[in-house]
PDB file of C-alpha atoms in Angstrom:
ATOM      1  CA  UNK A   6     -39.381 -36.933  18.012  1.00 53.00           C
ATOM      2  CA  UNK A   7     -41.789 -35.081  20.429  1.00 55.00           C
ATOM      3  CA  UNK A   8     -42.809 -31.342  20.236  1.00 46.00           C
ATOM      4  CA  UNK A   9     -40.650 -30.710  23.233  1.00 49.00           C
ATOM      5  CA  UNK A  10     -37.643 -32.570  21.838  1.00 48.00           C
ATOM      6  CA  UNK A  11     -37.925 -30.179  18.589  1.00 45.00           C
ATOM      7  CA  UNK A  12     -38.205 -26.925  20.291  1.00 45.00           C
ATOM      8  CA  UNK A  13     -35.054 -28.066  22.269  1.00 46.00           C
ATOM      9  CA  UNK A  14     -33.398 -28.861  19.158  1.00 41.00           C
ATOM     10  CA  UNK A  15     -34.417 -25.923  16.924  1.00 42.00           C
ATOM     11  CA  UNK A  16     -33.647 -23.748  20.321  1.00 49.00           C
ATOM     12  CA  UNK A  17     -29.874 -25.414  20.084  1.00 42.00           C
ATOM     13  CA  UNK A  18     -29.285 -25.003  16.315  1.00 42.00           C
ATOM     14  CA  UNK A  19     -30.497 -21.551  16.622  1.00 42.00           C
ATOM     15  CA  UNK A  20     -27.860 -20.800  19.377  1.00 40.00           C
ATOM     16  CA  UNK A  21     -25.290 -22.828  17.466  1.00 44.00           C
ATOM     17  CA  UNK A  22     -25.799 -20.749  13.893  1.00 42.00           C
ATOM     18  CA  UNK A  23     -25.977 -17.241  15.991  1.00 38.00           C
ATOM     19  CA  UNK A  24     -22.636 -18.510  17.526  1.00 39.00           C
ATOM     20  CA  UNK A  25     -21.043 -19.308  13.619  1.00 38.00           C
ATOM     21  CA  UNK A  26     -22.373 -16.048  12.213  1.00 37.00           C
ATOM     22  CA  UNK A  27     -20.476 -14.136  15.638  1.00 36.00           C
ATOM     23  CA  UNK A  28     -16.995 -16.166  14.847  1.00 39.00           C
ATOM     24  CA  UNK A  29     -16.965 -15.787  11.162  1.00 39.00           C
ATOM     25  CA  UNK A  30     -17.894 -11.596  11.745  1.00 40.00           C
ATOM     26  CA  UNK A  31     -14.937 -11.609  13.834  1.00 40.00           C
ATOM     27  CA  UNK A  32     -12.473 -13.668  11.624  1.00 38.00           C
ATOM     28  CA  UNK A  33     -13.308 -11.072   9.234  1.00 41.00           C
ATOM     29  CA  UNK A  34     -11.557  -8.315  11.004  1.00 47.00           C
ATOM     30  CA  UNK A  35      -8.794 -10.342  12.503  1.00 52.00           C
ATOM     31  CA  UNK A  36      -5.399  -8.805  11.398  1.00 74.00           C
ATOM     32  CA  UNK A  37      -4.103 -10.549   8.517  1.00 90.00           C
ATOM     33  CA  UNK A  38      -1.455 -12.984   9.316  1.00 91.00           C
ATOM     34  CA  UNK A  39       2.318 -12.499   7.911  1.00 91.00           C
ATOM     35  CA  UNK A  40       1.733 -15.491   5.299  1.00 93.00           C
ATOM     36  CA  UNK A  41      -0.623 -13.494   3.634  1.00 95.00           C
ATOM     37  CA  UNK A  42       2.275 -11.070   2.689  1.00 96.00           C
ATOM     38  CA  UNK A  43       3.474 -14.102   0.806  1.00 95.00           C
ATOM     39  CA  UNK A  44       0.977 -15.263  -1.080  1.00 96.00           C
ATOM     40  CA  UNK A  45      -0.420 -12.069  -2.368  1.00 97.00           C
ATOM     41  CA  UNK A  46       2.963 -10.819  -3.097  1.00 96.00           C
ATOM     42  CA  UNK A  47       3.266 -13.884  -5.271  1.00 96.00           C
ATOM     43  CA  UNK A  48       0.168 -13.517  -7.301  1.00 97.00           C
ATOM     44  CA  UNK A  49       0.820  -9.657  -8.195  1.00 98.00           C
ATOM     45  CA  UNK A  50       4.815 -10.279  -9.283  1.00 97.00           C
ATOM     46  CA  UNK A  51       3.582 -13.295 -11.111  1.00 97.00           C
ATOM     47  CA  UNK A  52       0.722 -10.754 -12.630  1.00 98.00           C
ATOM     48  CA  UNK A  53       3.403  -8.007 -13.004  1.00 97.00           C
ATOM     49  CA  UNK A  54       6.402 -10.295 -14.175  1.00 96.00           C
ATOM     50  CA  UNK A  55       8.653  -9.460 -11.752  1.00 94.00           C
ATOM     51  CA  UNK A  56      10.615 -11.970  -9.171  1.00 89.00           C
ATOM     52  CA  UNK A  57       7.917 -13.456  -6.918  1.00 91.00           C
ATOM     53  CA  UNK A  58      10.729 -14.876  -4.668  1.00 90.00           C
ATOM     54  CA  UNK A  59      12.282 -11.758  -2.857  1.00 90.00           C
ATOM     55  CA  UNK A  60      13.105 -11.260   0.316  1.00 93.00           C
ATOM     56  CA  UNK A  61      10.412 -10.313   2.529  1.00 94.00           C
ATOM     57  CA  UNK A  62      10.022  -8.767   5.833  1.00 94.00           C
ATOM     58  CA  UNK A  63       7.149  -8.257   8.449  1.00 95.00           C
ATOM     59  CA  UNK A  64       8.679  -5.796  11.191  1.00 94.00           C
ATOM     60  CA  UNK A  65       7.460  -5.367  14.925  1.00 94.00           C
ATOM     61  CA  UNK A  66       6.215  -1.541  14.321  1.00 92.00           C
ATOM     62  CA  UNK A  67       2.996  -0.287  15.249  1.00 91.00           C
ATOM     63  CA  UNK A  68       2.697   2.011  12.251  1.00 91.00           C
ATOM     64  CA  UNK A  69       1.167   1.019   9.135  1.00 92.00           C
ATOM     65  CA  UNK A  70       3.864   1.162   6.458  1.00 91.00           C
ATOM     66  CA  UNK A  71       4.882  -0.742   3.262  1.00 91.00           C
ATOM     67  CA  UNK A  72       8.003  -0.267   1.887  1.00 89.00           C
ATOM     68  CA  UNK A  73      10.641  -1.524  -1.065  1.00 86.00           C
ATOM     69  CA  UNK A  74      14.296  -1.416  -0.447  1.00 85.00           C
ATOM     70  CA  UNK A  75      16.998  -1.536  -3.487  1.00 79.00           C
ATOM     71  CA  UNK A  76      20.573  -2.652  -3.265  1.00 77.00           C
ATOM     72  CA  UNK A  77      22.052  -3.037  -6.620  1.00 73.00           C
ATOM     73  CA  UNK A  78      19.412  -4.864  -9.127  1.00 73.00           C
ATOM     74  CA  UNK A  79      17.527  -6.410  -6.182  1.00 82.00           C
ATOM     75  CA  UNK A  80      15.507  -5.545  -3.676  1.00 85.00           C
ATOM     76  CA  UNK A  81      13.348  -6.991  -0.890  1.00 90.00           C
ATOM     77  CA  UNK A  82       9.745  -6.109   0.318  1.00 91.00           C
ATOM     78  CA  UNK A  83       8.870  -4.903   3.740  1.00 93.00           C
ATOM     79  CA  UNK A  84       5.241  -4.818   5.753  1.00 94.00           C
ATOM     80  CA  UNK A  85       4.965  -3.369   9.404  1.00 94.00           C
ATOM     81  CA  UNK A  86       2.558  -5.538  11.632  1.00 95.00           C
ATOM     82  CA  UNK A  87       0.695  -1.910  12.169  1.00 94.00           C
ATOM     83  CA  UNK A  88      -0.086  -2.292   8.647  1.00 95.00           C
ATOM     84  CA  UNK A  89      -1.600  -6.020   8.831  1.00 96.00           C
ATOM     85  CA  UNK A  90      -3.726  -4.974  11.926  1.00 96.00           C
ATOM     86  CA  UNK A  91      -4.757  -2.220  10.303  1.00 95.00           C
ATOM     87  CA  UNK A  92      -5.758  -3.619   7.022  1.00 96.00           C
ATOM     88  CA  UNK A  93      -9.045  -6.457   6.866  1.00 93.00           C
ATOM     89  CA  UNK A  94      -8.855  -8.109   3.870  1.00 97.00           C
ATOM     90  CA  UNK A  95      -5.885  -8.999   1.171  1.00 97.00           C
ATOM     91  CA  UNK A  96      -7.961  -6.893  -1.495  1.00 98.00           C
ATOM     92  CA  UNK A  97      -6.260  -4.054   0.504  1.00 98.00           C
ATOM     93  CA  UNK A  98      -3.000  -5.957   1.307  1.00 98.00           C
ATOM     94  CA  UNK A  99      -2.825  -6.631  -2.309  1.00 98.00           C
ATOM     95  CA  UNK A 100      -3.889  -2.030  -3.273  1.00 97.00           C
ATOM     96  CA  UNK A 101      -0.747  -1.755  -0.580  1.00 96.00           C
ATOM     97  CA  UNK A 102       2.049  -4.477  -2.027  1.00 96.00           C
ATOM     98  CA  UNK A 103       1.241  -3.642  -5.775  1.00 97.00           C
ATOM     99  CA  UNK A 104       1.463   0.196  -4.990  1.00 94.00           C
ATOM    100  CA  UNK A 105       5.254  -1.175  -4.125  1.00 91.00           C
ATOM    101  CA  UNK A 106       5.253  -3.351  -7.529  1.00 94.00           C
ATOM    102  CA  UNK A 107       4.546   0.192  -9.524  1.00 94.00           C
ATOM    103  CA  UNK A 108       7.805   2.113  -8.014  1.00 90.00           C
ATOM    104  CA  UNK A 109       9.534  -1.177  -9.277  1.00 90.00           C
ATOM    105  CA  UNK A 110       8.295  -1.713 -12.623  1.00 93.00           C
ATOM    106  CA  UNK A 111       8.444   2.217 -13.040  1.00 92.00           C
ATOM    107  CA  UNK A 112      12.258   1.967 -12.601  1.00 87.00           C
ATOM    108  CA  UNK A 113      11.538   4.664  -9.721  1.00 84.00           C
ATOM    109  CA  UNK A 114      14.963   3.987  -8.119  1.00 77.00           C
ATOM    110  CA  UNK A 115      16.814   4.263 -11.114  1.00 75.00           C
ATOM    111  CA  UNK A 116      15.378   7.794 -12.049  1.00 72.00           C
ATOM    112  CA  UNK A 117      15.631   8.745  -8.384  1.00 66.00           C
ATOM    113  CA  UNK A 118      19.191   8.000  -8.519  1.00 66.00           C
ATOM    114  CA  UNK A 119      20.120   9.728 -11.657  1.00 68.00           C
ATOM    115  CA  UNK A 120      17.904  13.308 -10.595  1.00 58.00           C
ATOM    116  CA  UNK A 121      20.297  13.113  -7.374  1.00 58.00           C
ATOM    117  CA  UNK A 122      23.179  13.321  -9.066  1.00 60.00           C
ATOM    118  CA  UNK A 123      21.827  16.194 -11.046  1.00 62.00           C
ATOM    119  CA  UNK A 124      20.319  18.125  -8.649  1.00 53.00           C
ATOM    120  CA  UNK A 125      23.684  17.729  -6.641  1.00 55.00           C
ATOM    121  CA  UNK A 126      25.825  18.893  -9.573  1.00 60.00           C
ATOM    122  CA  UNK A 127      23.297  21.447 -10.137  1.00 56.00           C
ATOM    123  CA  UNK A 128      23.265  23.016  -6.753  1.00 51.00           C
ATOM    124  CA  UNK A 129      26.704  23.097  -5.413  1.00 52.00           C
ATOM    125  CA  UNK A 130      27.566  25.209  -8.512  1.00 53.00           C
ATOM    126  CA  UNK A 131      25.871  27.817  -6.435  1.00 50.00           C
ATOM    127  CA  UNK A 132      26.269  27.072  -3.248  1.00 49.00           C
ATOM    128  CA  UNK A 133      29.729  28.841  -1.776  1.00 50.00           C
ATOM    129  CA  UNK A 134      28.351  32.206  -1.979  1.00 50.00           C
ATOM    130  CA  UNK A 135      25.315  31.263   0.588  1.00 49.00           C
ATOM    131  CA  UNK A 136      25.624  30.629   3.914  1.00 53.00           C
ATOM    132  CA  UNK A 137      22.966  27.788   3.040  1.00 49.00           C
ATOM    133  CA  UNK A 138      23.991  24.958   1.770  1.00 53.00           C
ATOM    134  CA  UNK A 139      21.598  24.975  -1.639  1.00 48.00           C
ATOM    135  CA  UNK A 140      22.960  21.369  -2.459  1.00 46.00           C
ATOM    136  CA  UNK A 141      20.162  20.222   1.449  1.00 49.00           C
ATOM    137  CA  UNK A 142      17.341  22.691  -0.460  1.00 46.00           C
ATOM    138  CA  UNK A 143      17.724  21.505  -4.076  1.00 45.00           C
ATOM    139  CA  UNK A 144      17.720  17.492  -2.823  1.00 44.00           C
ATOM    140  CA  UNK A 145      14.532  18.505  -0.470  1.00 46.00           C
ATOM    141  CA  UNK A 146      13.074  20.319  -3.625  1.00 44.00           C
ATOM    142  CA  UNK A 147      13.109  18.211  -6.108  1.00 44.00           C
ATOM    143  CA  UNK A 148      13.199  14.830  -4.348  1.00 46.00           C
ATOM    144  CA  UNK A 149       9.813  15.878  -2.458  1.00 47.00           C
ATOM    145  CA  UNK A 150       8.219  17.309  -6.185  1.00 45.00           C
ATOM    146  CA  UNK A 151       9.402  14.297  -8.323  1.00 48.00           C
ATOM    147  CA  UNK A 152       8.086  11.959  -5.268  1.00 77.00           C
ATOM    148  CA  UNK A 153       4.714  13.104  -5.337  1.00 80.00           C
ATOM    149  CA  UNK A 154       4.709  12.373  -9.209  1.00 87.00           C
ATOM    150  CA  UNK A 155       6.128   8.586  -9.065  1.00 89.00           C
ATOM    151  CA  UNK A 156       3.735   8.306  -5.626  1.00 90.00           C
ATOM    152  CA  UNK A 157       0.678   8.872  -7.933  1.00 93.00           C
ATOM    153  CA  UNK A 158       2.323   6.507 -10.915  1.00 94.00           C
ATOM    154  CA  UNK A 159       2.460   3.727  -8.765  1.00 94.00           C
ATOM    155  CA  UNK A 160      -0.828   4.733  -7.646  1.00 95.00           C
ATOM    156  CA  UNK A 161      -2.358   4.161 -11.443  1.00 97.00           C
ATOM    157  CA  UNK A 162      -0.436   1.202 -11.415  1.00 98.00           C
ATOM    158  CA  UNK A 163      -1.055  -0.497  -8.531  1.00 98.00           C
ATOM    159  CA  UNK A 164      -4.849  -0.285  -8.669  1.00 98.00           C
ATOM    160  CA  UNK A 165      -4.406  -1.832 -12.658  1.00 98.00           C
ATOM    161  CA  UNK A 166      -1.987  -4.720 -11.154  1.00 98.00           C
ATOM    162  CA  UNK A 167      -4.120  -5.254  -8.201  1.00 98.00           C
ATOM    163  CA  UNK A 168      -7.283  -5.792 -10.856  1.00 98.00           C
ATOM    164  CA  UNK A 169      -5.523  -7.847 -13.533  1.00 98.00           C
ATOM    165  CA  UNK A 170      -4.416 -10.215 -10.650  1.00 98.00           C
ATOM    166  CA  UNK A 171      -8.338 -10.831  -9.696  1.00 98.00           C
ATOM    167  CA  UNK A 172      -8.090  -8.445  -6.478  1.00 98.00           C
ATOM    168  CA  UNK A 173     -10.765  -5.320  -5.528  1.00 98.00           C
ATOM    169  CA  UNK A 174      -9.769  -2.168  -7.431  1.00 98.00           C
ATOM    170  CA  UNK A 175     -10.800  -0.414  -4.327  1.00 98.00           C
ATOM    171  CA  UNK A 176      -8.563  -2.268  -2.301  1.00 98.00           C
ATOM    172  CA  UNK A 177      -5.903   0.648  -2.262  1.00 97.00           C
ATOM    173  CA  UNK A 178      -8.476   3.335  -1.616  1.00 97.00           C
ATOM    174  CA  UNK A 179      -9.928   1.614   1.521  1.00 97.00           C
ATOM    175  CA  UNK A 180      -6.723   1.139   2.639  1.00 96.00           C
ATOM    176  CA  UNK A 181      -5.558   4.556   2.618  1.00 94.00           C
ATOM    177  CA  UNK A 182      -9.364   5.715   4.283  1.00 95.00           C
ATOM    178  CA  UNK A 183      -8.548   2.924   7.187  1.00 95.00           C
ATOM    179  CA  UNK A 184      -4.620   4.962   7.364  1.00 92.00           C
ATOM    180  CA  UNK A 185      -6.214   8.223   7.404  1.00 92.00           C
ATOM    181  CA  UNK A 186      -9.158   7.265  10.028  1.00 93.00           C
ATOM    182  CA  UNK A 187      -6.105   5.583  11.999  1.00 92.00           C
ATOM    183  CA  UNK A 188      -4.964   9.493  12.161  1.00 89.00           C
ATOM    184  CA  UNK A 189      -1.873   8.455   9.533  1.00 86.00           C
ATOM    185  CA  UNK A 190      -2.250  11.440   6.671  1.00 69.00           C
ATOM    186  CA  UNK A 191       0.064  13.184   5.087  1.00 64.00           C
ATOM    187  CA  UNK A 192      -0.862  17.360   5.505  1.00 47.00           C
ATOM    188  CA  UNK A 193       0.051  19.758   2.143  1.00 45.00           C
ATOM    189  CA  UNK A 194       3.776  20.250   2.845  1.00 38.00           C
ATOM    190  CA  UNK A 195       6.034  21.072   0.264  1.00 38.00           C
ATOM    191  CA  UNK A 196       8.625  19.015   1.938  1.00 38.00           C
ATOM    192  CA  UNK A 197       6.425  15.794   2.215  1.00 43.00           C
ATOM    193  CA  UNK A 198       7.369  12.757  -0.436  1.00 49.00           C
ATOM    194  CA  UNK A 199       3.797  11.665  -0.532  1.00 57.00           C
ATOM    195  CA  UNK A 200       0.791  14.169  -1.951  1.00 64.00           C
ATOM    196  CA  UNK A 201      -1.769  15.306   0.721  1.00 79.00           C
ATOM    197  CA  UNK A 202      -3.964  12.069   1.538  1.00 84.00           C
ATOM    198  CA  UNK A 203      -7.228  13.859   0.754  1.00 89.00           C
ATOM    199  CA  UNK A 204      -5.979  14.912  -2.600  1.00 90.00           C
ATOM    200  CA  UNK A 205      -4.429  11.364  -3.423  1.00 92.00           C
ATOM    201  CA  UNK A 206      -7.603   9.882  -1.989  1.00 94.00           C
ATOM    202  CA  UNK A 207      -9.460  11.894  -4.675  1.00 95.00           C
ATOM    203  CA  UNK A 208      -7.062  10.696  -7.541  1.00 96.00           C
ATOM    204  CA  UNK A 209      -6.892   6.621  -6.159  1.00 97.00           C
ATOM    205  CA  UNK A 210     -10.971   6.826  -6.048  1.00 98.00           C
ATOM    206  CA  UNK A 211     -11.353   7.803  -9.530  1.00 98.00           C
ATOM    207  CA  UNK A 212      -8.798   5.693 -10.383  1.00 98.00           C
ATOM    208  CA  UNK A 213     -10.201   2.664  -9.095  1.00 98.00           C
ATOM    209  CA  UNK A 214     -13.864   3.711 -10.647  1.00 98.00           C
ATOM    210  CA  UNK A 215     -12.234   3.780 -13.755  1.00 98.00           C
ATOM    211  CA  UNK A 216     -10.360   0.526 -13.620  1.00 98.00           C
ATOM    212  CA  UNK A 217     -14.219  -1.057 -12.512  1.00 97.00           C
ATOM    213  CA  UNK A 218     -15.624  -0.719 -15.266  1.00 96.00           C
ATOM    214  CA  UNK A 219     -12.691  -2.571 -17.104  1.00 94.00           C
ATOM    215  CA  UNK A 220     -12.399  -5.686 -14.584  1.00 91.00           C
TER     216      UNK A 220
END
C-alpha cells in the first residue's frame, strides 16, 4: 500500500473511532428504556425474595417518581417516564426500585394501616369540642413523622438490596442529586412525608460509604 493510501486510511479510521467514541458517549445518557424497569426489578425481588412478577407500570408524567401501590396482599410497581429520562444508568434505576422493595419487605403498609386506625380513634375522642377537626391534624401529624422514619428504612435497605444484587451502592444517592439538580427537593416541612433532600442526601451518602466497604 503506498504512503498516500495509508494516510487516507489512518485519516478514515481516525474519523470512524472519533465517530464510535461520540455514539457510545451519547448512548450513555440516553433515557433508559421501559424494559429496563423489568429486568432490574427482577434481579432485586429475586435478591430480596419477594414476587419478581408484579404488575408494572411506566406512566406518561414528566416528573420523576417511583411508587408502590397495595391492594390487599399484592401490589404493583410504578415508574414515571420523567424518572427514566432523568436517571442514566440502572445502578440508579436499581437505588430507585429497591428503595420501593424496602417499604415492602418493611411491611410499611401494614404498620401504616394499623397507626391510622389509632391515630383516628385517638383523635376524634377530642375532637367535638374544637372547631378543628383534630382527627385532619393527628393523620397529618403522625402520618408525615412516621413517614420520614420508614422513608429513611427503606433508604438503609435499598442501598443493602441494591449491593447484594451486584448494583452501585451509590446508585440511590446519584439519583436523588440528579432529582434535586432537576429542582425536585423536598424543603423542611413538618407536613412533608419525605425528610428534607439535603438531610436524606447526608444519611443515603453515608449509607452507601458504609455499604462500600462491604460489597
Amino acid at each position: 500500500m503506498g504512503v498516500m493510501k495509508m494516510k487516507k486510511f489512518a485519516r478514515f479510521f481516525l474519523v470512524g473511532a472519533v465517530i464510535i467514541i461520540f455514539l457510545s458517549a451519547n448512548a450513555s445518557l440516553a433515557a433508559l428504556e421501559p424494559d429496563s424497569v423489568k429486568s432490574v426489578w427482577a434481579k432485586l425481588a429475586k435478591t430480596a425474595g419477594i414476587d419478581p412478577s408484579a404488575p408494572i407500570a411506566v406512566v406518561d408524567q414528566k416528573e420523576p417518581n417511583a411508587w408502590v401501590s397495595f391492594s390487599l396482599n399484592k401490589y404493583s410497581i410504578t415508574v414515571t417516564k420523567g424518572m427514566l429520562e432523568l436517571l442514566d444508568s440502572e445502578d440508579e434505576l436499581a437505588g430507585v426500585l429497591a428503595h420501593e422493595i424496602g417499604h415492602i419487605k418493611l411491611n410499611h403498609y401494614g404498620r401504616t394501616v394499623t397507626r391510622s386506625i389509632l391515630w383516628g380513634l385517638l383523635f376524634r375522642k377530642v375532637g367535638s369540642s374544637s372547631g378543628i377537626d383534630p382527627l385532619d391534624i393527628g393523620y397529618a401529624l403522625a402520618e408525615s413523622g412516621f413517614s420520614r422514619e420508614q422513608e429513611v428504612e427503606a433508604d438503609d435497605y435499598g442501598i443493602e438490596l441494591a449491593a447484594r444484587a451486584g448494583y452501585d451502592p451509590w446508585g440511590l444517592v446519584r439519583a436523588l442529586e440528579k432529582m434535586k439538580e432537576a429542582g425536585y427537593e423536598t424543603s423542611p416541612s413538618g407536613f412533608n412525608s419525605h425528610p428534607p433532600t439535603d438531610r436524606r442526601l447526608i444519611h443515603v451518602r453515608n449509607k452507601a460509604a458504609e455499604v462500600s466497604t462491604r460489597y
